[in-house]
PDB file of C-alpha atoms in Angstrom:
ATOM      1  CA  UNK N1060     163.153  79.608 103.591  1.00  0.00           C
ATOM      2  CA  UNK N1061     166.859  78.812 103.770  1.00  0.00           C
ATOM      3  CA  UNK N1062     170.105  80.685 104.215  1.00  0.00           C
ATOM      4  CA  UNK N1063     172.723  80.340 101.510  1.00  0.00           C
ATOM      5  CA  UNK N1064     175.919  82.254 100.926  1.00  0.00           C
ATOM      6  CA  UNK N1065     174.984  84.544 103.836  1.00  0.00           C
ATOM      7  CA  UNK N1066     171.737  85.641 102.130  1.00  0.00           C
ATOM      8  CA  UNK N1067     168.140  84.506 102.305  1.00  0.00           C
ATOM      9  CA  UNK N1068     166.929  82.194  99.581  1.00  0.00           C
ATOM     10  CA  UNK N1069     163.276  81.474  98.942  1.00  0.00           C
ATOM     11  CA  UNK N1070     163.874  77.983  97.565  1.00  0.00           C
ATOM     12  CA  UNK N1071     165.414  74.835  98.972  1.00  0.00           C
ATOM     13  CA  UNK N1072     168.488  72.977  97.678  1.00  0.00           C
ATOM     14  CA  UNK N1073     166.129  70.395  96.205  1.00  0.00           C
ATOM     15  CA  UNK N1074     164.569  73.083  94.022  1.00  0.00           C
ATOM     16  CA  UNK N1075     167.843  74.767  93.116  1.00  0.00           C
ATOM     17  CA  UNK N1076     170.364  72.003  92.587  1.00  0.00           C
ATOM     18  CA  UNK N1077     171.098  69.120  90.292  1.00  0.00           C
ATOM     19  CA  UNK N1078     172.461  66.967  93.104  1.00  0.00           C
ATOM     20  CA  UNK N1079     170.988  64.515  95.620  1.00  0.00           C
ATOM     21  CA  UNK N1080     168.901  65.852  98.485  1.00  0.00           C
ATOM     22  CA  UNK N1081     168.121  63.562 101.416  1.00  0.00           C
ATOM     23  CA  UNK N1082     165.273  63.627 103.875  1.00  0.00           C
ATOM     24  CA  UNK N1083     165.126  61.369 106.933  1.00  0.00           C
ATOM     25  CA  UNK N1084     163.356  58.600 108.751  1.00  0.00           C
ATOM     26  CA  UNK N1085     163.433  58.689 112.552  1.00  0.00           C
ATOM     27  CA  UNK N1086     164.794  55.356 113.791  1.00  0.00           C
ATOM     28  CA  UNK N1087     164.835  56.186 117.505  1.00  0.00           C
ATOM     29  CA  UNK N1088     164.264  59.180 119.755  1.00  0.00           C
ATOM     30  CA  UNK N1089     166.245  59.735 122.954  1.00  0.00           C
ATOM     31  CA  UNK N1090     166.009  62.295 125.774  1.00  0.00           C
ATOM     32  CA  UNK N1091     168.397  65.249 125.574  1.00  0.00           C
ATOM     33  CA  UNK N1092     169.118  67.896 128.198  1.00  0.00           C
ATOM     34  CA  UNK N1093     167.030  70.938 127.138  1.00  0.00           C
ATOM     35  CA  UNK N1094     169.538  73.195 128.918  1.00  0.00           C
ATOM     36  CA  UNK N1095     172.447  71.922 126.809  1.00  0.00           C
ATOM     37  CA  UNK N1096     173.489  74.495 124.204  1.00  0.00           C
ATOM     38  CA  UNK N1097     174.961  71.818 121.965  1.00  0.00           C
ATOM     39  CA  UNK N1098     178.091  72.818 120.059  1.00  0.00           C
ATOM     40  CA  UNK N1099     179.816  69.486 119.498  1.00  0.00           C
ATOM     41  CA  UNK N1100     178.760  65.840 119.611  1.00  0.00           C
ATOM     42  CA  UNK N1101     180.676  62.532 119.447  1.00  0.00           C
ATOM     43  CA  UNK N1102     179.624  58.891 119.816  1.00  0.00           C
ATOM     44  CA  UNK N1103     182.353  56.612 121.196  1.00  0.00           C
ATOM     45  CA  UNK N1104     182.342  53.287 123.048  1.00  0.00           C
ATOM     46  CA  UNK N1105     178.615  53.328 123.693  1.00  0.00           C
ATOM     47  CA  UNK N1106     178.284  56.846 125.069  1.00  0.00           C
ATOM     48  CA  UNK N1107     177.987  60.382 123.773  1.00  0.00           C
ATOM     49  CA  UNK N1108     180.458  63.160 124.418  1.00  0.00           C
ATOM     50  CA  UNK N1109     178.975  66.624 124.147  1.00  0.00           C
ATOM     51  CA  UNK N1110     180.472  70.096 124.132  1.00  0.00           C
ATOM     52  CA  UNK N1111     178.105  72.881 125.176  1.00  0.00           C
ATOM     53  CA  UNK N1112     178.232  76.660 124.925  1.00  0.00           C
ATOM     54  CA  UNK N1113     177.026  79.933 126.474  1.00  0.00           C
ATOM     55  CA  UNK N1114     179.193  81.856 128.913  1.00  0.00           C
ATOM     56  CA  UNK N1115     178.878  80.489 132.408  1.00  0.00           C
ATOM     57  CA  UNK N1116     177.205  77.326 131.096  1.00  0.00           C
ATOM     58  CA  UNK N1117     179.826  75.897 128.745  1.00  0.00           C
ATOM     59  CA  UNK N1118     180.942  72.350 129.463  1.00  0.00           C
ATOM     60  CA  UNK N1119     182.327  69.042 128.291  1.00  0.00           C
ATOM     61  CA  UNK N1120     180.022  66.118 129.088  1.00  0.00           C
ATOM     62  CA  UNK N1121     179.753  62.362 128.910  1.00  0.00           C
ATOM     63  CA  UNK N1122     176.130  61.422 128.310  1.00  0.00           C
ATOM     64  CA  UNK N1123     174.234  58.136 128.436  1.00  0.00           C
ATOM     65  CA  UNK N1124     172.532  57.695 125.076  1.00  0.00           C
ATOM     66  CA  UNK N1125     169.423  55.803 126.181  1.00  0.00           C
ATOM     67  CA  UNK N1126     168.436  58.159 129.001  1.00  0.00           C
ATOM     68  CA  UNK N1127     170.171  61.443 128.208  1.00  0.00           C
ATOM     69  CA  UNK N1128     171.633  61.344 131.722  1.00  0.00           C
ATOM     70  CA  UNK N1129     174.805  63.391 132.160  1.00  0.00           C
ATOM     71  CA  UNK N1130     177.340  60.912 133.538  1.00  0.00           C
ATOM     72  CA  UNK N1131     180.251  63.324 133.823  1.00  0.00           C
ATOM     73  CA  UNK N1132     180.599  67.085 133.425  1.00  0.00           C
ATOM     74  CA  UNK N1133     183.570  69.418 133.247  1.00  0.00           C
ATOM     75  CA  UNK N1134     182.541  73.096 133.390  1.00  0.00           C
ATOM     76  CA  UNK N1135     184.547  75.685 131.489  1.00  0.00           C
ATOM     77  CA  UNK N1136     185.611  78.954 133.062  1.00  0.00           C
ATOM     78  CA  UNK N1137     183.043  81.724 132.620  1.00  0.00           C
ATOM     79  CA  UNK N1138     185.445  83.524 130.293  1.00  0.00           C
ATOM     80  CA  UNK N1139     185.069  80.799 127.662  1.00  0.00           C
ATOM     81  CA  UNK N1140     182.179  80.025 125.317  1.00  0.00           C
ATOM     82  CA  UNK N1141     182.514  76.330 124.513  1.00  0.00           C
ATOM     83  CA  UNK N1142     182.314  75.093 120.930  1.00  0.00           C
ATOM     84  CA  UNK N1143     183.030  71.959 118.878  1.00  0.00           C
ATOM     85  CA  UNK N1144     184.750  68.805 120.100  1.00  0.00           C
ATOM     86  CA  UNK N1145     186.443  65.771 118.594  1.00  0.00           C
ATOM     87  CA  UNK N1146     188.236  62.673 119.855  1.00  0.00           C
ATOM     88  CA  UNK N1147     191.766  62.225 118.539  1.00  0.00           C
ATOM     89  CA  UNK N1148     194.063  59.403 119.704  1.00  0.00           C
ATOM     90  CA  UNK N1149     192.756  59.149 123.248  1.00  0.00           C
ATOM     91  CA  UNK N1150     192.380  62.889 123.675  1.00  0.00           C
ATOM     92  CA  UNK N1151     189.273  65.032 123.553  1.00  0.00           C
ATOM     93  CA  UNK N1152     189.857  68.377 121.895  1.00  0.00           C
ATOM     94  CA  UNK N1153     187.473  71.281 122.481  1.00  0.00           C
ATOM     95  CA  UNK N1154     187.304  74.673 120.788  1.00  0.00           C
ATOM     96  CA  UNK N1155     186.067  77.966 122.194  1.00  0.00           C
ATOM     97  CA  UNK N1156     184.237  80.614 120.212  1.00  0.00           C
ATOM     98  CA  UNK N1157     186.132  83.925 120.239  1.00  0.00           C
ATOM     99  CA  UNK N1158     188.922  83.302 122.749  1.00  0.00           C
ATOM    100  CA  UNK N1159     191.332  81.722 120.265  1.00  0.00           C
ATOM    101  CA  UNK N1160     191.954  78.961 122.801  1.00  0.00           C
ATOM    102  CA  UNK N1161     191.373  75.236 122.573  1.00  0.00           C
ATOM    103  CA  UNK N1162     191.601  72.605 125.300  1.00  0.00           C
ATOM    104  CA  UNK N1163     192.900  69.029 125.377  1.00  0.00           C
ATOM    105  CA  UNK N1164     191.395  66.540 127.853  1.00  0.00           C
ATOM    106  CA  UNK N1165     191.831  62.958 128.964  1.00  0.00           C
ATOM    107  CA  UNK N1166     188.704  61.171 127.654  1.00  0.00           C
ATOM    108  CA  UNK N1167     188.007  59.259 130.863  1.00  0.00           C
ATOM    109  CA  UNK N1168     188.885  61.688 133.633  1.00  0.00           C
ATOM    110  CA  UNK N1169     188.355  64.967 131.718  1.00  0.00           C
ATOM    111  CA  UNK N1170     191.651  66.109 133.213  1.00  0.00           C
ATOM    112  CA  UNK N1171     192.947  69.031 131.183  1.00  0.00           C
ATOM    113  CA  UNK N1172     196.144  67.925 129.451  1.00  0.00           C
ATOM    114  CA  UNK N1173     196.958  71.132 127.623  1.00  0.00           C
ATOM    115  CA  UNK N1174     195.860  74.151 125.623  1.00  0.00           C
ATOM    116  CA  UNK N1175     196.506  75.493 122.130  1.00  0.00           C
ATOM    117  CA  UNK N1176     195.730  78.656 120.209  1.00  0.00           C
ATOM    118  CA  UNK N1177     194.320  79.525 116.783  1.00  0.00           C
ATOM    119  CA  UNK N1178     193.729  82.781 114.945  1.00  0.00           C
ATOM    120  CA  UNK N1179     190.120  82.364 113.804  1.00  0.00           C
ATOM    121  CA  UNK N1180     186.872  81.865 115.668  1.00  0.00           C
ATOM    122  CA  UNK N1181     186.207  78.290 116.745  1.00  0.00           C
ATOM    123  CA  UNK N1182     182.938  76.645 115.708  1.00  0.00           C
ATOM    124  CA  UNK N1183     182.967  72.977 114.646  1.00  0.00           C
ATOM    125  CA  UNK N1184     185.678  70.316 114.900  1.00  0.00           C
ATOM    126  CA  UNK N1185     186.236  66.816 113.520  1.00  0.00           C
ATOM    127  CA  UNK N1186     189.074  64.797 111.946  1.00  0.00           C
ATOM    128  CA  UNK N1187     189.731  62.521 108.977  1.00  0.00           C
ATOM    129  CA  UNK N1188     192.185  60.209 110.796  1.00  0.00           C
ATOM    130  CA  UNK N1189     195.052  62.365 109.531  1.00  0.00           C
ATOM    131  CA  UNK N1190     194.126  65.988 110.203  1.00  0.00           C
ATOM    132  CA  UNK N1191     191.834  67.990 112.411  1.00  0.00           C
ATOM    133  CA  UNK N1192     189.123  69.827 110.464  1.00  0.00           C
ATOM    134  CA  UNK N1193     187.790  73.082 111.929  1.00  0.00           C
ATOM    135  CA  UNK N1194     185.046  75.532 110.965  1.00  0.00           C
ATOM    136  CA  UNK N1195     184.851  79.174 112.002  1.00  0.00           C
ATOM    137  CA  UNK N1196     181.354  80.147 110.853  1.00  0.00           C
ATOM    138  CA  UNK N1197     182.510  81.253 107.414  1.00  0.00           C
ATOM    139  CA  UNK N1198     182.683  79.308 104.146  1.00  0.00           C
ATOM    140  CA  UNK N1199     186.176  78.018 104.958  1.00  0.00           C
ATOM    141  CA  UNK N1200     187.212  74.742 106.578  1.00  0.00           C
ATOM    142  CA  UNK N1201     190.705  74.594 108.063  1.00  0.00           C
ATOM    143  CA  UNK N1202     192.989  71.569 108.338  1.00  0.00           C
ATOM    144  CA  UNK N1203     195.186  71.449 111.441  1.00  0.00           C
ATOM    145  CA  UNK N1204     198.119  69.273 112.407  1.00  0.00           C
ATOM    146  CA  UNK N1205     196.661  67.216 115.303  1.00  0.00           C
ATOM    147  CA  UNK N1206     199.937  67.240 117.213  1.00  0.00           C
ATOM    148  CA  UNK N1207     200.993  70.878 116.842  1.00  0.00           C
ATOM    149  CA  UNK N1208     197.591  72.434 115.974  1.00  0.00           C
ATOM    150  CA  UNK N1209     199.247  74.431 113.209  1.00  0.00           C
ATOM    151  CA  UNK N1210     197.132  75.196 110.161  1.00  0.00           C
ATOM    152  CA  UNK N1211     198.290  73.011 107.268  1.00  0.00           C
ATOM    153  CA  UNK N1212     195.632  73.802 104.673  1.00  0.00           C
ATOM    154  CA  UNK N1213     192.095  74.953 104.004  1.00  0.00           C
ATOM    155  CA  UNK N1214     189.240  74.606 101.526  1.00  0.00           C
ATOM    156  CA  UNK N1215     186.422  76.933 100.558  1.00  0.00           C
ATOM    157  CA  UNK N1216     183.031  75.222 100.604  1.00  0.00           C
ATOM    158  CA  UNK N1217     180.899  75.915  97.543  1.00  0.00           C
ATOM    159  CA  UNK N1218     177.478  75.012  96.203  1.00  0.00           C
ATOM    160  CA  UNK N1219     176.836  75.815  92.531  1.00  0.00           C
ATOM    161  CA  UNK N1220     180.168  77.668  92.524  1.00  0.00           C
ATOM    162  CA  UNK N1221     179.019  80.022  95.294  1.00  0.00           C
ATOM    163  CA  UNK N1222     180.400  80.038  98.845  1.00  0.00           C
ATOM    164  CA  UNK N1223     178.404  78.344 101.608  1.00  0.00           C
ATOM    165  CA  UNK N1224     178.918  80.244 104.856  1.00  0.00           C
ATOM    166  CA  UNK N1225     177.766  79.672 108.452  1.00  0.00           C
ATOM    167  CA  UNK N1226     179.375  76.222 108.573  1.00  0.00           C
ATOM    168  CA  UNK N1227     179.023  75.009 112.143  1.00  0.00           C
ATOM    169  CA  UNK N1228     179.251  71.573 113.803  1.00  0.00           C
ATOM    170  CA  UNK N1229     181.193  68.959 111.836  1.00  0.00           C
ATOM    171  CA  UNK N1230     181.410  65.178 111.592  1.00  0.00           C
ATOM    172  CA  UNK N1231     183.613  63.162 109.239  1.00  0.00           C
ATOM    173  CA  UNK N1232     181.631  60.187 107.918  1.00  0.00           C
ATOM    174  CA  UNK N1233     182.787  57.697 105.285  1.00  0.00           C
ATOM    175  CA  UNK N1234     185.050  60.110 103.457  1.00  0.00           C
ATOM    176  CA  UNK N1235     182.749  63.137 103.605  1.00  0.00           C
ATOM    177  CA  UNK N1236     182.486  66.111 105.947  1.00  0.00           C
ATOM    178  CA  UNK N1237     178.970  66.565 107.311  1.00  0.00           C
ATOM    179  CA  UNK N1238     178.403  70.189 108.359  1.00  0.00           C
ATOM    180  CA  UNK N1239     175.472  71.850 110.064  1.00  0.00           C
ATOM    181  CA  UNK N1240     174.631  75.140 108.358  1.00  0.00           C
ATOM    182  CA  UNK N1241     173.818  77.548 111.194  1.00  0.00           C
ATOM    183  CA  UNK N1242     170.260  78.895 111.392  1.00  0.00           C
ATOM    184  CA  UNK N1243     168.960  76.258 108.957  1.00  0.00           C
ATOM    185  CA  UNK N1244     167.664  72.698 109.123  1.00  0.00           C
ATOM    186  CA  UNK N1245     170.301  71.653 106.602  1.00  0.00           C
ATOM    187  CA  UNK N1246     173.414  69.518 106.725  1.00  0.00           C
ATOM    188  CA  UNK N1247     175.883  69.845 103.855  1.00  0.00           C
ATOM    189  CA  UNK N1248     177.857  66.781 102.777  1.00  0.00           C
ATOM    190  CA  UNK N1249     181.193  68.150 101.622  1.00  0.00           C
ATOM    191  CA  UNK N1250     184.146  66.772  99.689  1.00  0.00           C
ATOM    192  CA  UNK N1251     187.277  67.242 101.839  1.00  0.00           C
ATOM    193  CA  UNK N1252     189.365  67.326  98.662  1.00  0.00           C
ATOM    194  CA  UNK N1253     187.535  70.066  96.748  1.00  0.00           C
ATOM    195  CA  UNK N1254     185.155  71.721  99.207  1.00  0.00           C
ATOM    196  CA  UNK N1255     182.260  71.052  96.848  1.00  0.00           C
ATOM    197  CA  UNK N1256     178.878  70.255  98.411  1.00  0.00           C
ATOM    198  CA  UNK N1257     178.134  66.706  97.253  1.00  0.00           C
ATOM    199  CA  UNK N1258     174.582  66.536  98.580  1.00  0.00           C
ATOM    200  CA  UNK N1259     172.235  68.066 101.146  1.00  0.00           C
ATOM    201  CA  UNK N1260     170.336  66.605 104.083  1.00  0.00           C
ATOM    202  CA  UNK N1261     167.092  68.458 104.792  1.00  0.00           C
ATOM    203  CA  UNK N1262     165.931  67.897 108.390  1.00  0.00           C
ATOM    204  CA  UNK N1263     162.993  70.298 108.265  1.00  0.00           C
ATOM    205  CA  UNK N1264     160.347  69.324 110.818  1.00  0.00           C
ATOM    206  CA  UNK N1265     162.590  66.966 112.795  1.00  0.00           C
ATOM    207  CA  UNK N1266     161.822  68.746 116.074  1.00  0.00           C
ATOM    208  CA  UNK N1267     158.240  69.895 116.446  1.00  0.00           C
ATOM    209  CA  UNK N1268     157.718  73.640 116.858  1.00  0.00           C
ATOM    210  CA  UNK N1269     156.053  73.123 120.236  1.00  0.00           C
ATOM    211  CA  UNK N1270     159.181  71.367 121.522  1.00  0.00           C
ATOM    212  CA  UNK N1271     161.466  74.306 120.795  1.00  0.00           C
ATOM    213  CA  UNK N1272     162.585  76.580 123.618  1.00  0.00           C
ATOM    214  CA  UNK N1273     160.540  79.814 123.857  1.00  0.00           C
ATOM    215  CA  UNK N1274     163.239  81.461 125.971  1.00  0.00           C
ATOM    216  CA  UNK N1275     165.985  81.681 123.355  1.00  0.00           C
ATOM    217  CA  UNK N1276     164.220  82.859 120.218  1.00  0.00           C
ATOM    218  CA  UNK N1277     166.078  81.619 117.166  1.00  0.00           C
ATOM    219  CA  UNK N1278     169.011  80.139 119.103  1.00  0.00           C
ATOM    220  CA  UNK N1279     167.596  76.616 119.477  1.00  0.00           C
ATOM    221  CA  UNK N1280     168.738  75.511 116.041  1.00  0.00           C
ATOM    222  CA  UNK N1281     169.826  72.188 114.624  1.00  0.00           C
ATOM    223  CA  UNK N1282     173.414  71.568 115.740  1.00  0.00           C
ATOM    224  CA  UNK N1283     175.130  68.326 116.648  1.00  0.00           C
ATOM    225  CA  UNK N1284     176.068  65.351 114.465  1.00  0.00           C
ATOM    226  CA  UNK N1285     177.475  62.072 115.790  1.00  0.00           C
ATOM    227  CA  UNK N1286     178.216  58.807 114.013  1.00  0.00           C
ATOM    228  CA  UNK N1287     178.450  55.267 115.365  1.00  0.00           C
ATOM    229  CA  UNK N1288     180.879  53.732 112.901  1.00  0.00           C
ATOM    230  CA  UNK N1289     180.515  50.160 114.180  1.00  0.00           C
ATOM    231  CA  UNK N1290     176.725  50.061 113.900  1.00  0.00           C
ATOM    232  CA  UNK N1291     176.398  52.632 111.085  1.00  0.00           C
ATOM    233  CA  UNK N1292     174.084  54.864 113.122  1.00  0.00           C
ATOM    234  CA  UNK N1293     173.662  58.614 112.623  1.00  0.00           C
ATOM    235  CA  UNK N1294     172.594  60.862 115.508  1.00  0.00           C
ATOM    236  CA  UNK N1295     171.533  64.507 115.385  1.00  0.00           C
ATOM    237  CA  UNK N1296     170.256  67.057 117.874  1.00  0.00           C
ATOM    238  CA  UNK N1297     170.165  70.813 118.384  1.00  0.00           C
ATOM    239  CA  UNK N1298     170.930  73.597 120.806  1.00  0.00           C
ATOM    240  CA  UNK N1299     168.528  73.414 123.761  1.00  0.00           C
ATOM    241  CA  UNK N1300     166.608  70.561 122.155  1.00  0.00           C
ATOM    242  CA  UNK N1301     164.811  68.147 124.509  1.00  0.00           C
ATOM    243  CA  UNK N1302     165.386  65.274 122.092  1.00  0.00           C
ATOM    244  CA  UNK N1303     168.229  63.558 120.260  1.00  0.00           C
ATOM    245  CA  UNK N1304     167.412  61.529 117.161  1.00  0.00           C
ATOM    246  CA  UNK N1305     168.860  58.517 115.435  1.00  0.00           C
ATOM    247  CA  UNK N1306     167.951  58.970 111.787  1.00  0.00           C
ATOM    248  CA  UNK N1307     168.211  57.088 108.529  1.00  0.00           C
ATOM    249  CA  UNK N1308     168.773  59.128 105.386  1.00  0.00           C
ATOM    250  CA  UNK N1309     166.099  58.786 102.705  1.00  0.00           C
ATOM    251  CA  UNK N1310     166.682  60.096  99.164  1.00  0.00           C
ATOM    252  CA  UNK N1311     164.228  62.835  98.220  1.00  0.00           C
ATOM    253  CA  UNK N1312     165.621  63.224  94.737  1.00  0.00           C
ATOM    254  CA  UNK N1313     168.257  61.420  92.695  1.00  0.00           C
ATOM    255  CA  UNK N1314     169.577  63.549  89.835  1.00  0.00           C
ATOM    256  CA  UNK N1315     172.984  63.296  88.236  1.00  0.00           C
ATOM    257  CA  UNK N1316     175.186  66.383  88.629  1.00  0.00           C
TER     258      UNK N1316
END
């Protein structure tokens, strides 16, 4: 069962659509902190940067890929619920959920360099080398000026001409926006020009049921996409997951739109 347009659907995108749907092959499995409520994930210069959430537990981290060891951690004030992160021109930018406040950090020292504000909720964050791209849990993606953080545009994300809501963590990969759809095992691949869903990635079964956290009910969902551009590697994980996966996308169905 999947969530689309804010409602339950009994069928998968593969059954409903006339567009490509991808499954996966696990290339490598790495340890991941099972206490990390993953909200944002970046791969850069051989390490992972991770933004985590929950009040009193939100943080910005540098993480060793091979071991999952946290190499550096900057805790957020208890008043903030950490959300998505991205790396823009030697600055790490981190959103918060409902505070309307974002933070700017030095990528090596995690020294806070500044703050900015926005009028929506903050969920996911990435960039296309020109603009920041932000999600707020709705069907809208916002484009921000990376220097002033002013909103300079937006797109509505649609699948079969219907809005796709609950857009969460984001990663810009080879001209497409990859977006986790909250409370599903799906990643939407979105056109940044039109907002149209170009294809789906179905990661059902990636983390075994027995590996999910019994303490958080339905909160330990798929969330976290990182891309190694130099080696063309795709990494995914989830909130409170004990594992992080490098995956290769495998076509399940190839049908012309």
